[in-house]
Amino acid sequence: HYLRTFFIWNLLGSIPTASIFAGQMIPEEDFPFEAIILTRVFDILKLCRLARVPYLLRSSDFVVQFQQNQKSQAKLALVKYTFLLIVASHLLACSWCFLAFVQAGNFGDGLLKRNNWILFWYNNNYEEGMINPIGEGQNLDRYILSMFWSIQTITSIGYGNISPFTRLEWWFGSIFMLLSGVLWAYIIGSLVGVAAALQVENELHRNRIDEVNVMISQFAKSDPTKANYASEQEMYDTDIFAKRLKKFIHFQKMTHKLSATNDMSESFPVINSLSPEMQRVSCFMLVREHLELVPYLSSRFLSMHERSRVAKECMVLDFPPGETIRMSEDDSSIGRGIFVMIRGTAFAAHGSVKSFSQRRKKAFVITVGHVFGAGEVLLSEGNVQSEGRIEVISFTRVLFIPRRAVLAALERNQKAWKDCARWKYFLAITTHLNGNDKAT
């Protein structure tokens, strides 16, 4: 397989062209120009070994690991195609300049003696003190002209100030333009894909705003006379609610979250493509620091496997200001569970709250890092203290741990129940019996 693929190119690359001049007693400039051109052709053929670079990159553990460690594959692809464009422009520029040398038969002042594109440009554009591609020491100026022609050829701009002059240059120029057109089409197509990937979140946000506007247009007009309380009138007012909807969608965009109530697999769809074990571990990695805040679900009592099973049942919830979250088993509430504050601020109260005075007496502030309901979630159904409510003050994100996941974990690990969870249970019962409604 090696003989059929890269053997010939590696053999050509091993020819020591530089040593041909190094081993002679006469300097390189005194060698016949045809011999120098032949050695330069061999040097150019060595570049064919670059065809193996993509294979080497794909098989390199370092490169693969570097790619996997990047947060944005789209941005990495943008860097890749930009680098490809620079390398292609450089190679084309060198080839175009080398073509002028071949026709002039000289690398220095001989460029003015025989027809070539550099001479054509010099006669039509050169002015004293400007770019001068003529002479042995003018390599940088020649490279600038060649690179300028290369870039405008690849990008199809074609100013026309640098153009072929001889028949050979017209032939090679045509070939270069065909190859450049293919390369440019490939790069443009790839960059369009990269740009689309970078704009996915913005496009989804625009679509959601359009959907919200369509829904708002179908809302019935508010009738203030049918509201029983002032709070109801404000909550169900069409204009006020429409503003809350738009602010909530904007908040989700700013926090890079595309839905309000998601389990882990909905927040990160890639989880669905993983094996069951990797799904559990991925969910655990996402919420590990938040589970550690719940004493009987922490690493002190539960193994990683047990906590990963709990994590797979968790949900990340977003709430706008002014929303009330009720915790009970009826259909109008979110259900019973533990709330771990990830961001935002809210008022919370255990038990049923039926009046403003009760709410003012029982409520306390919870913010980032607070856990609400760790003891109450263990109480049996029907216990007043097992209910609760959270009134959101600012845009809030919480980790919700369902009661079923908590009870299942404690049933499998009796030590966690005996050493920690039952004391939370007793504290919640005692708080209710004594009428002491402080936060646990």
CSV table of C-alpha atoms in Angstrom, one decimal:
chain,number,residue,atom,x,y,z
A,1,HIS,CA,0.0,0.0,0.0
A,2,TYR,CA,2.9,2.4,0.8
A,3,LEU,CA,4.6,1.7,-2.5
A,4,ARG,CA,1.4,2.6,-4.3
A,5,THR,CA,0.7,5.8,-2.4
A,6,PHE,CA,3.5,7.9,-0.9
A,7,PHE,CA,6.7,6.0,-1.7
A,8,ILE,CA,7.4,8.0,-5.0
A,9,TRP,CA,6.8,11.4,-3.3
A,10,ASN,CA,8.9,10.5,-0.3
A,11,LEU,CA,11.7,9.3,-2.7
A,12,LEU,CA,11.6,12.6,-4.5
A,13,GLY,CA,11.5,14.5,-1.3
A,14,SER,CA,14.7,12.7,-0.1
A,15,ILE,CA,16.8,14.0,-3.1
A,16,PRO,CA,19.3,16.4,-1.5
A,17,THR,CA,19.0,19.3,-4.0
A,18,ALA,CA,20.6,21.8,-1.6
A,19,SER,CA,23.7,19.7,-1.3
A,20,ILE,CA,24.3,19.9,-5.0
A,21,PHE,CA,25.6,23.4,-4.7
A,22,ALA,CA,27.0,23.0,-1.2
A,23,GLY,CA,29.4,20.3,-2.4
A,24,GLN,CA,30.9,22.4,-5.3
A,25,MET,CA,33.7,24.8,-5.2
A,26,ILE,CA,31.8,27.4,-7.3
A,27,PRO,CA,28.9,29.5,-6.0
A,28,GLU,CA,25.3,28.9,-6.9
A,29,GLU,CA,25.0,32.0,-9.0
A,30,ASP,CA,27.6,30.7,-11.4
A,31,PHE,CA,25.7,27.5,-12.1
A,32,PRO,CA,23.8,27.2,-15.4
A,33,PHE,CA,20.3,28.6,-14.9
A,34,GLU,CA,18.7,25.4,-16.4
A,35,ALA,CA,20.4,23.3,-13.6
A,36,ILE,CA,19.0,25.6,-10.9
A,37,ILE,CA,15.5,25.4,-12.4
A,38,LEU,CA,15.7,21.6,-12.4
A,39,THR,CA,16.6,21.6,-8.7
A,40,ARG,CA,13.8,24.0,-8.0
A,41,VAL,CA,11.3,21.7,-9.8
A,42,PHE,CA,12.4,18.9,-7.6
A,43,ASP,CA,11.9,21.2,-4.6
A,44,ILE,CA,8.4,21.9,-5.8
A,45,LEU,CA,7.6,18.2,-6.2
A,46,LYS,CA,8.5,17.7,-2.6
A,47,LEU,CA,5.4,19.7,-1.8
A,48,CYS,CA,3.3,16.8,-3.0
A,49,ARG,CA,4.0,15.2,0.3
A,50,LEU,CA,1.6,17.8,1.8
A,51,ALA,CA,-1.2,15.6,0.5
A,52,ARG,CA,-0.5,13.3,3.5
A,53,VAL,CA,-1.1,16.1,6.0
A,54,PRO,CA,-4.9,15.6,6.3
A,55,TYR,CA,-4.3,11.9,7.0
A,56,LEU,CA,-1.6,12.7,9.6
A,57,LEU,CA,-3.9,15.2,11.3
A,58,ARG,CA,-6.8,12.8,11.5
A,59,SER,CA,-4.6,10.1,13.0
A,60,SER,CA,-2.9,12.4,15.5
A,61,ASP,CA,-4.1,11.9,19.1
A,62,PHE,CA,-2.9,15.4,20.0
A,63,VAL,CA,-4.8,17.0,17.1
A,64,VAL,CA,-8.0,15.0,17.9
A,65,GLN,CA,-7.8,15.9,21.6
A,66,PHE,CA,-7.2,19.5,20.8
A,67,GLN,CA,-10.3,19.6,18.5
A,68,GLN,CA,-12.4,17.9,21.2
A,69,ASN,CA,-11.3,20.4,23.8
A,70,GLN,CA,-12.6,23.4,21.9
A,71,LYS,CA,-15.9,24.7,23.1
A,72,SER,CA,-17.0,25.8,19.6
A,73,GLN,CA,-16.3,23.5,16.7
A,74,ALA,CA,-17.7,26.2,14.3
A,75,LYS,CA,-15.1,28.7,15.4
A,76,LEU,CA,-12.4,26.0,15.0
A,77,ALA,CA,-13.6,25.3,11.5
A,78,LEU,CA,-13.4,29.0,10.8
A,79,VAL,CA,-9.8,29.1,11.8
A,80,LYS,CA,-9.1,25.9,9.8
A,81,TYR,CA,-10.5,27.3,6.5
A,82,THR,CA,-8.8,30.7,7.0
A,83,PHE,CA,-5.5,28.9,7.4
A,84,LEU,CA,-6.2,26.8,4.3
A,85,LEU,CA,-6.9,30.0,2.3
A,86,ILE,CA,-3.6,31.5,3.5
A,87,VAL,CA,-1.6,28.4,2.6
A,88,ALA,CA,-3.2,28.0,-0.8
A,89,SER,CA,-2.6,31.7,-1.6
A,90,HIS,CA,1.1,31.4,-0.6
A,91,LEU,CA,1.6,28.3,-2.8
A,92,LEU,CA,-0.1,29.9,-5.7
A,93,ALA,CA,1.9,33.1,-5.3
A,94,CYS,CA,5.2,31.1,-5.2
A,95,SER,CA,4.3,29.2,-8.3
A,96,TRP,CA,3.3,32.4,-10.2
A,97,CYS,CA,6.6,34.1,-9.3
A,98,PHE,CA,8.6,31.0,-10.2
A,99,LEU,CA,7.0,31.0,-13.6
A,100,ALA,CA,8.4,34.5,-14.2
A,101,PHE,CA,11.9,33.3,-13.2
A,102,VAL,CA,11.7,30.4,-15.7
A,103,GLN,CA,10.8,32.6,-18.6
A,104,ALA,CA,13.3,35.3,-17.7
A,105,GLY,CA,16.1,32.7,-17.2
A,106,ASN,CA,17.4,34.8,-14.3
A,107,PHE,CA,16.5,35.7,-10.7
A,108,GLY,CA,17.8,39.2,-10.7
A,109,ASP,CA,18.1,42.0,-13.3
A,110,GLY,CA,17.5,39.4,-16.1
A,111,LEU,CA,13.8,39.9,-15.5
A,112,LEU,CA,14.0,43.0,-17.6
A,113,LYS,CA,15.6,41.2,-20.6
A,114,ARG,CA,13.0,38.6,-21.5
A,115,ASN,CA,9.2,38.8,-21.6
A,116,ASN,CA,7.4,37.8,-18.4
A,117,TRP,CA,4.6,39.1,-16.3
A,118,ILE,CA,6.9,41.0,-13.9
A,119,LEU,CA,8.4,42.9,-16.8
A,120,PHE,CA,4.9,43.7,-18.1
A,121,TRP,CA,3.9,45.1,-14.7
A,122,TYR,CA,7.1,47.0,-14.2
A,123,ASN,CA,6.8,48.8,-17.6
A,124,ASN,CA,3.1,49.8,-16.9
A,125,ASN,CA,3.1,50.5,-13.1
A,126,TYR,CA,6.5,51.1,-11.6
A,127,GLU,CA,7.3,54.5,-10.1
A,128,GLU,CA,10.4,55.5,-8.3
A,129,GLY,CA,10.2,54.7,-4.6
A,130,MET,CA,7.4,52.3,-4.9
A,131,ILE,CA,7.4,48.5,-5.0
A,132,ASN,CA,10.3,47.3,-7.2
A,133,PRO,CA,10.4,43.6,-8.1
A,134,ILE,CA,13.6,43.8,-10.1
A,135,GLY,CA,16.9,42.8,-8.5
A,136,GLU,CA,18.4,40.0,-6.4
A,137,GLY,CA,17.5,41.7,-3.1
A,138,GLN,CA,13.9,42.4,-4.0
A,139,ASN,CA,12.4,39.1,-2.9
A,140,LEU,CA,9.9,40.6,-0.5
A,141,ASP,CA,8.5,43.0,-3.2
A,142,ARG,CA,8.2,40.2,-5.7
A,143,TYR,CA,6.4,38.1,-3.1
A,144,ILE,CA,4.0,41.0,-2.3
A,145,LEU,CA,3.1,41.3,-6.0
A,146,SER,CA,2.7,37.5,-6.4
A,147,MET,CA,0.6,37.2,-3.3
A,148,PHE,CA,-1.6,40.1,-4.4
A,149,TRP,CA,-2.2,38.3,-7.8
A,150,SER,CA,-2.9,35.0,-6.0
A,151,ILE,CA,-5.5,36.4,-3.6
A,152,GLN,CA,-7.4,38.3,-6.3
A,153,THR,CA,-7.3,35.2,-8.5
A,154,ILE,CA,-8.6,32.9,-5.8
A,155,THR,CA,-11.3,35.4,-4.7
A,156,SER,CA,-12.3,36.1,-8.3
A,157,ILE,CA,-11.8,39.9,-7.8
A,158,GLY,CA,-9.3,40.3,-10.7
A,159,TYR,CA,-8.2,44.0,-10.7
A,160,GLY,CA,-6.3,43.4,-13.9
A,161,ASN,CA,-3.2,45.3,-12.9
A,162,ILE,CA,-1.2,42.1,-12.7
A,163,SER,CA,-1.9,39.7,-15.6
A,164,PRO,CA,-0.2,37.1,-17.8
A,165,PHE,CA,2.0,38.3,-20.6
A,166,THR,CA,3.5,35.3,-22.5
A,167,ARG,CA,1.7,32.3,-24.0
A,168,LEU,CA,3.1,30.1,-21.2
A,169,GLU,CA,1.8,32.5,-18.6
A,170,TRP,CA,-1.7,32.5,-20.2
A,171,TRP,CA,-1.8,28.7,-20.1
A,172,PHE,CA,-0.7,28.5,-16.5
A,173,GLY,CA,-2.8,31.4,-15.5
A,174,SER,CA,-5.9,29.6,-16.9
A,175,ILE,CA,-5.0,26.5,-15.0
A,176,PHE,CA,-4.5,28.4,-11.8
A,177,MET,CA,-7.8,30.2,-12.2
A,178,LEU,CA,-9.7,26.9,-12.7
A,179,LEU,CA,-8.1,25.4,-9.6
A,180,SER,CA,-8.7,28.6,-7.7
A,181,GLY,CA,-12.3,28.6,-8.6
A,182,VAL,CA,-12.8,25.1,-7.2
A,183,LEU,CA,-10.9,26.0,-4.0
A,184,TRP,CA,-12.9,29.2,-3.6
A,185,ALA,CA,-16.2,27.4,-4.1
A,186,TYR,CA,-15.2,24.8,-1.5
A,187,ILE,CA,-14.1,27.5,1.0
A,188,ILE,CA,-17.2,29.6,0.5
A,189,GLY,CA,-19.5,26.6,0.9
A,190,SER,CA,-17.7,25.6,4.1
A,191,LEU,CA,-17.7,29.2,5.5
A,192,VAL,CA,-21.5,29.4,4.8
A,193,GLY,CA,-21.9,26.3,6.9
A,194,VAL,CA,-19.7,27.7,9.7
A,195,ALA,CA,-21.7,31.0,9.7
A,196,ALA,CA,-25.0,29.1,9.8
A,197,ALA,CA,-23.7,27.0,12.8
A,198,LEU,CA,-22.6,30.2,14.6
A,199,GLN,CA,-26.0,31.8,14.1
A,200,VAL,CA,-28.2,28.8,15.1
A,201,GLU,CA,-29.0,30.2,18.5
A,202,ASN,CA,-29.9,33.7,17.1
A,203,GLU,CA,-32.0,32.0,14.4
A,204,LEU,CA,-33.9,30.0,17.0
A,205,HIS,CA,-34.4,33.1,19.1
A,206,ARG,CA,-35.9,35.0,16.1
A,207,ASN,CA,-38.2,32.1,15.3
A,208,ARG,CA,-39.4,32.0,18.9
A,209,ILE,CA,-40.0,35.8,19.0
A,210,ASP,CA,-42.1,35.4,15.8
A,211,GLU,CA,-44.1,32.5,17.3
A,212,VAL,CA,-44.7,34.6,20.4
A,213,ASN,CA,-45.9,37.5,18.4
A,214,VAL,CA,-48.3,35.3,16.4
A,215,MET,CA,-49.7,33.9,19.7
A,216,ILE,CA,-50.0,37.3,21.2
A,217,SER,CA,-52.0,38.5,18.2
A,218,GLN,CA,-54.6,35.8,18.9
A,219,PHE,CA,-55.0,36.8,22.6
A,220,ALA,CA,-58.5,38.0,23.6
A,221,LYS,CA,-58.6,41.5,24.9
A,222,SER,CA,-58.6,41.9,28.7
A,223,ASP,CA,-61.8,42.7,30.6
A,224,PRO,CA,-60.8,44.3,33.9
A,225,THR,CA,-64.4,44.0,35.3
A,226,LYS,CA,-64.1,40.2,35.4
A,227,ALA,CA,-61.0,40.1,37.6
A,228,ASN,CA,-61.7,39.2,41.3
A,229,TYR,CA,-58.5,40.8,42.7
A,230,ALA,CA,-56.1,43.4,41.6
A,231,SER,CA,-53.3,40.8,41.3
A,232,GLU,CA,-55.5,38.8,39.0
A,233,GLN,CA,-56.2,41.8,36.9
A,234,GLU,CA,-52.4,42.4,36.5
A,235,MET,CA,-51.5,38.8,35.8
A,236,TYR,CA,-54.2,38.3,33.2
A,237,ASP,CA,-53.9,41.6,31.5
A,238,THR,CA,-53.1,41.1,27.8
A,239,ASP,CA,-50.6,43.9,27.4
A,240,ILE,CA,-48.8,43.2,30.6
A,241,PHE,CA,-48.6,39.5,30.0
A,242,ALA,CA,-47.3,40.1,26.4
A,243,LYS,CA,-44.4,42.1,27.8
A,244,ARG,CA,-43.6,39.4,30.3
A,245,LEU,CA,-43.6,36.8,27.5
A,246,LYS,CA,-41.1,38.8,25.4
A,247,LYS,CA,-38.8,39.6,28.4
A,248,PHE,CA,-38.8,35.9,29.3
A,249,ILE,CA,-37.8,34.8,25.8
A,250,HIS,CA,-35.0,37.4,25.8
A,251,PHE,CA,-33.8,36.2,29.2
A,252,GLN,CA,-33.6,32.6,27.8
A,253,LYS,CA,-31.5,33.9,24.9
A,254,MET,CA,-29.1,35.8,27.2
A,255,THR,CA,-28.6,32.7,29.3
A,256,HIS,CA,-28.2,30.4,26.3
A,257,LYS,CA,-31.3,28.3,27.2
A,258,LEU,CA,-33.9,27.5,24.5
A,259,SER,CA,-36.7,26.1,26.7
A,260,ALA,CA,-38.2,26.8,30.1
A,261,THR,CA,-38.9,23.4,31.6
A,262,ASN,CA,-36.4,20.7,30.5
A,263,ASP,CA,-35.0,17.5,31.8
A,264,MET,CA,-31.3,17.0,31.1
A,265,SER,CA,-31.8,15.2,27.8
A,266,GLU,CA,-34.0,18.1,26.5
A,267,SER,CA,-31.5,20.8,27.6
A,268,PHE,CA,-28.7,18.8,26.0
A,269,PRO,CA,-30.1,16.6,23.1
A,270,VAL,CA,-26.8,14.9,22.6
A,271,ILE,CA,-27.4,12.9,25.8
A,272,ASN,CA,-30.1,10.9,23.9
A,273,SER,CA,-27.4,9.5,21.6
A,274,LEU,CA,-25.2,8.2,24.4
A,275,SER,CA,-25.3,4.8,26.1
A,276,PRO,CA,-27.4,4.5,29.3
A,277,GLU,CA,-24.4,4.7,31.6
A,278,MET,CA,-22.9,7.7,29.8
A,279,GLN,CA,-26.3,9.4,29.9
A,280,ARG,CA,-26.4,9.1,33.7
A,281,VAL,CA,-22.8,10.2,34.1
A,282,SER,CA,-23.3,13.2,31.8
A,283,CYS,CA,-26.3,14.3,33.8
A,284,PHE,CA,-24.4,13.9,37.0
A,285,MET,CA,-21.5,16.0,35.7
A,286,LEU,CA,-23.9,18.7,34.9
A,287,VAL,CA,-25.6,19.0,38.3
A,288,ARG,CA,-23.0,17.5,40.7
A,289,GLU,CA,-22.2,20.8,42.5
A,290,HIS,CA,-25.9,21.4,43.0
A,291,LEU,CA,-26.7,17.9,44.4
A,292,GLU,CA,-23.8,18.4,46.8
A,293,LEU,CA,-25.9,21.2,48.5
A,294,VAL,CA,-28.6,18.7,49.5
A,295,PRO,CA,-27.1,16.9,52.5
A,296,TYR,CA,-28.5,13.4,52.1
A,297,LEU,CA,-27.9,13.5,48.3
A,298,SER,CA,-24.2,14.6,48.7
A,299,SER,CA,-21.1,12.5,48.2
A,300,ARG,CA,-21.0,11.9,52.0
A,301,PHE,CA,-23.9,9.5,51.8
A,302,LEU,CA,-24.5,8.5,48.2
A,303,SER,CA,-22.2,6.9,45.7
A,304,MET,CA,-21.5,8.4,42.3
A,305,HIS,CA,-23.7,5.8,40.7
A,306,GLU,CA,-26.6,6.6,43.0
A,307,ARG,CA,-26.3,10.3,42.5
A,308,SER,CA,-26.1,9.9,38.8
A,309,ARG,CA,-29.5,8.1,38.8
A,310,VAL,CA,-30.9,11.1,40.8
A,311,ALA,CA,-29.3,13.5,38.3
A,312,LYS,CA,-31.0,11.9,35.3
A,313,GLU,CA,-34.4,12.7,36.8
A,314,CYS,CA,-33.6,16.3,37.5
A,315,MET,CA,-34.9,19.3,35.5
A,316,VAL,CA,-33.6,22.8,35.0
A,317,LEU,CA,-36.4,25.3,35.2
A,318,ASP,CA,-36.5,29.0,34.3
A,319,PHE,CA,-39.0,31.5,35.8
A,320,PRO,CA,-39.7,35.2,35.0
A,321,PRO,CA,-40.3,37.8,37.7
A,322,GLY,CA,-43.7,37.8,39.3
A,323,GLU,CA,-44.4,34.1,38.7
A,324,THR,CA,-45.6,32.0,41.6
A,325,ILE,CA,-44.5,28.3,41.9
A,326,ARG,CA,-46.7,26.1,44.0
A,327,MET,CA,-45.6,22.7,45.2
A,328,SER,CA,-48.3,20.2,45.7
A,329,GLU,CA,-49.7,17.1,43.9
A,330,ASP,CA,-52.6,18.8,42.1
A,331,ASP,CA,-52.5,19.3,38.4
A,332,SER,CA,-52.0,23.1,38.6
A,333,SER,CA,-48.6,22.9,40.3
A,334,ILE,CA,-45.1,21.8,39.4
A,335,GLY,CA,-45.3,18.9,41.8
A,336,ARG,CA,-43.3,18.2,45.0
A,337,GLY,CA,-39.5,18.1,45.1
A,338,ILE,CA,-36.4,20.0,46.1
A,339,PHE,CA,-35.5,23.4,44.6
A,340,VAL,CA,-31.8,24.3,44.3
A,341,MET,CA,-31.3,28.0,43.3
A,342,ILE,CA,-28.9,28.3,40.4
A,343,ARG,CA,-29.5,32.1,39.8
A,344,GLY,CA,-32.0,34.7,40.7
A,345,THR,CA,-33.8,35.7,43.9
A,346,ALA,CA,-37.3,34.7,45.3
A,347,PHE,CA,-39.5,34.6,48.3
A,348,ALA,CA,-40.3,31.2,49.7
A,349,ALA,CA,-42.7,29.9,52.3
A,350,HIS,CA,-43.5,26.4,53.6
A,351,GLY,CA,-47.1,25.2,54.1
A,352,SER,CA,-50.3,26.7,52.7
A,353,VAL,CA,-50.4,30.5,52.4
A,354,LYS,CA,-53.9,31.9,52.1
A,355,SER,CA,-53.5,35.6,52.9
A,356,PHE,CA,-51.0,38.5,52.5
A,357,SER,CA,-50.4,38.6,56.3
A,358,GLN,CA,-49.5,34.9,56.3
A,359,ARG,CA,-47.2,35.3,53.4
A,360,ARG,CA,-45.4,38.2,55.0
A,361,LYS,CA,-45.0,36.2,58.2
A,362,LYS,CA,-43.9,33.0,56.7
A,363,ALA,CA,-41.9,34.0,53.7
A,364,PHE,CA,-38.1,34.2,53.6
A,365,VAL,CA,-35.6,35.1,50.8
A,366,ILE,CA,-33.8,32.5,48.9
A,367,THR,CA,-31.0,33.2,46.4
A,368,VAL,CA,-28.1,31.4,44.6
A,369,GLY,CA,-27.0,28.3,46.5
A,370,HIS,CA,-30.1,28.0,48.7
A,371,VAL,CA,-32.0,24.7,48.9
A,372,PHE,CA,-35.8,24.8,49.5
A,373,GLY,CA,-37.9,21.8,50.5
A,374,ALA,CA,-35.1,19.3,51.5
A,375,GLY,CA,-37.1,18.3,54.6
A,376,GLU,CA,-40.6,18.9,53.4
A,377,VAL,CA,-40.3,16.7,50.4
A,378,LEU,CA,-40.0,13.7,52.8
A,379,LEU,CA,-43.4,14.4,54.4
A,380,SER,CA,-46.3,12.2,53.5
A,381,GLU,CA,-49.1,13.3,51.2
A,382,GLY,CA,-51.8,15.6,52.8
A,383,ASN,CA,-49.4,17.1,55.3
A,384,VAL,CA,-49.9,20.9,55.1
A,385,GLN,CA,-46.2,21.5,55.7
A,386,SER,CA,-45.4,19.4,52.7
A,387,GLU,CA,-46.8,22.1,50.5
A,388,GLY,CA,-45.0,25.4,49.7
A,389,ARG,CA,-44.7,28.2,47.3
A,390,ILE,CA,-42.0,30.3,45.7
A,391,GLU,CA,-42.6,33.9,44.5
A,392,VAL,CA,-40.0,34.8,41.9
A,393,ILE,CA,-38.5,38.3,42.3
A,394,SER,CA,-36.0,38.3,39.4
A,395,PHE,CA,-35.3,36.0,36.5
A,396,THR,CA,-34.6,32.8,38.2
A,397,ARG,CA,-33.1,29.4,37.3
A,398,VAL,CA,-33.5,26.4,39.6
A,399,LEU,CA,-32.6,22.8,39.6
A,400,PHE,CA,-35.7,20.8,40.4
A,401,ILE,CA,-35.2,17.3,42.0
A,402,PRO,CA,-38.5,15.4,41.8
A,403,ARG,CA,-39.8,13.7,45.0
A,404,ARG,CA,-39.9,10.3,43.3
A,405,ALA,CA,-36.1,10.5,42.6
A,406,VAL,CA,-35.4,11.5,46.2
A,407,LEU,CA,-37.5,8.7,47.7
A,408,ALA,CA,-36.0,6.1,45.3
A,409,ALA,CA,-32.4,7.1,46.3
A,410,LEU,CA,-33.2,6.9,50.0
A,411,GLU,CA,-35.0,3.5,49.6
A,412,ARG,CA,-31.8,2.1,47.9
A,413,ASN,CA,-29.5,3.7,50.5
A,414,GLN,CA,-30.8,3.2,54.0
A,415,LYS,CA,-27.7,4.7,55.5
A,416,ALA,CA,-28.5,8.0,53.9
A,417,TRP,CA,-31.9,7.9,55.5
A,418,LYS,CA,-30.8,6.9,58.9
A,419,ASP,CA,-27.8,9.2,59.2
A,420,CYS,CA,-29.2,12.3,57.6
A,421,ALA,CA,-32.6,12.4,55.8
A,422,ARG,CA,-34.7,11.2,58.8
A,423,TRP,CA,-33.4,14.2,60.8
A,424,LYS,CA,-34.5,16.5,58.1
A,425,TYR,CA,-37.9,14.7,58.2
A,426,PHE,CA,-38.2,15.1,62.0
A,427,LEU,CA,-37.2,18.8,61.8
A,428,ALA,CA,-39.9,19.4,59.2
A,429,ILE,CA,-42.5,17.6,61.4
A,430,THR,CA,-41.4,19.4,64.5
A,431,THR,CA,-41.5,22.8,62.7
A,432,HIS,CA,-45.1,22.1,61.6
A,433,LEU,CA,-46.3,20.9,65.1
A,434,ASN,CA,-44.7,23.7,66.9
A,435,GLY,CA,-45.9,26.3,64.4
A,436,ASN,CA,-42.4,27.4,63.8
A,437,ASP,CA,-42.1,28.2,60.1
A,438,LYS,CA,-38.5,29.1,59.8
A,439,ALA,CA,-36.5,27.9,56.9
A,440,THR,CA,-34.8,24.5,57.5
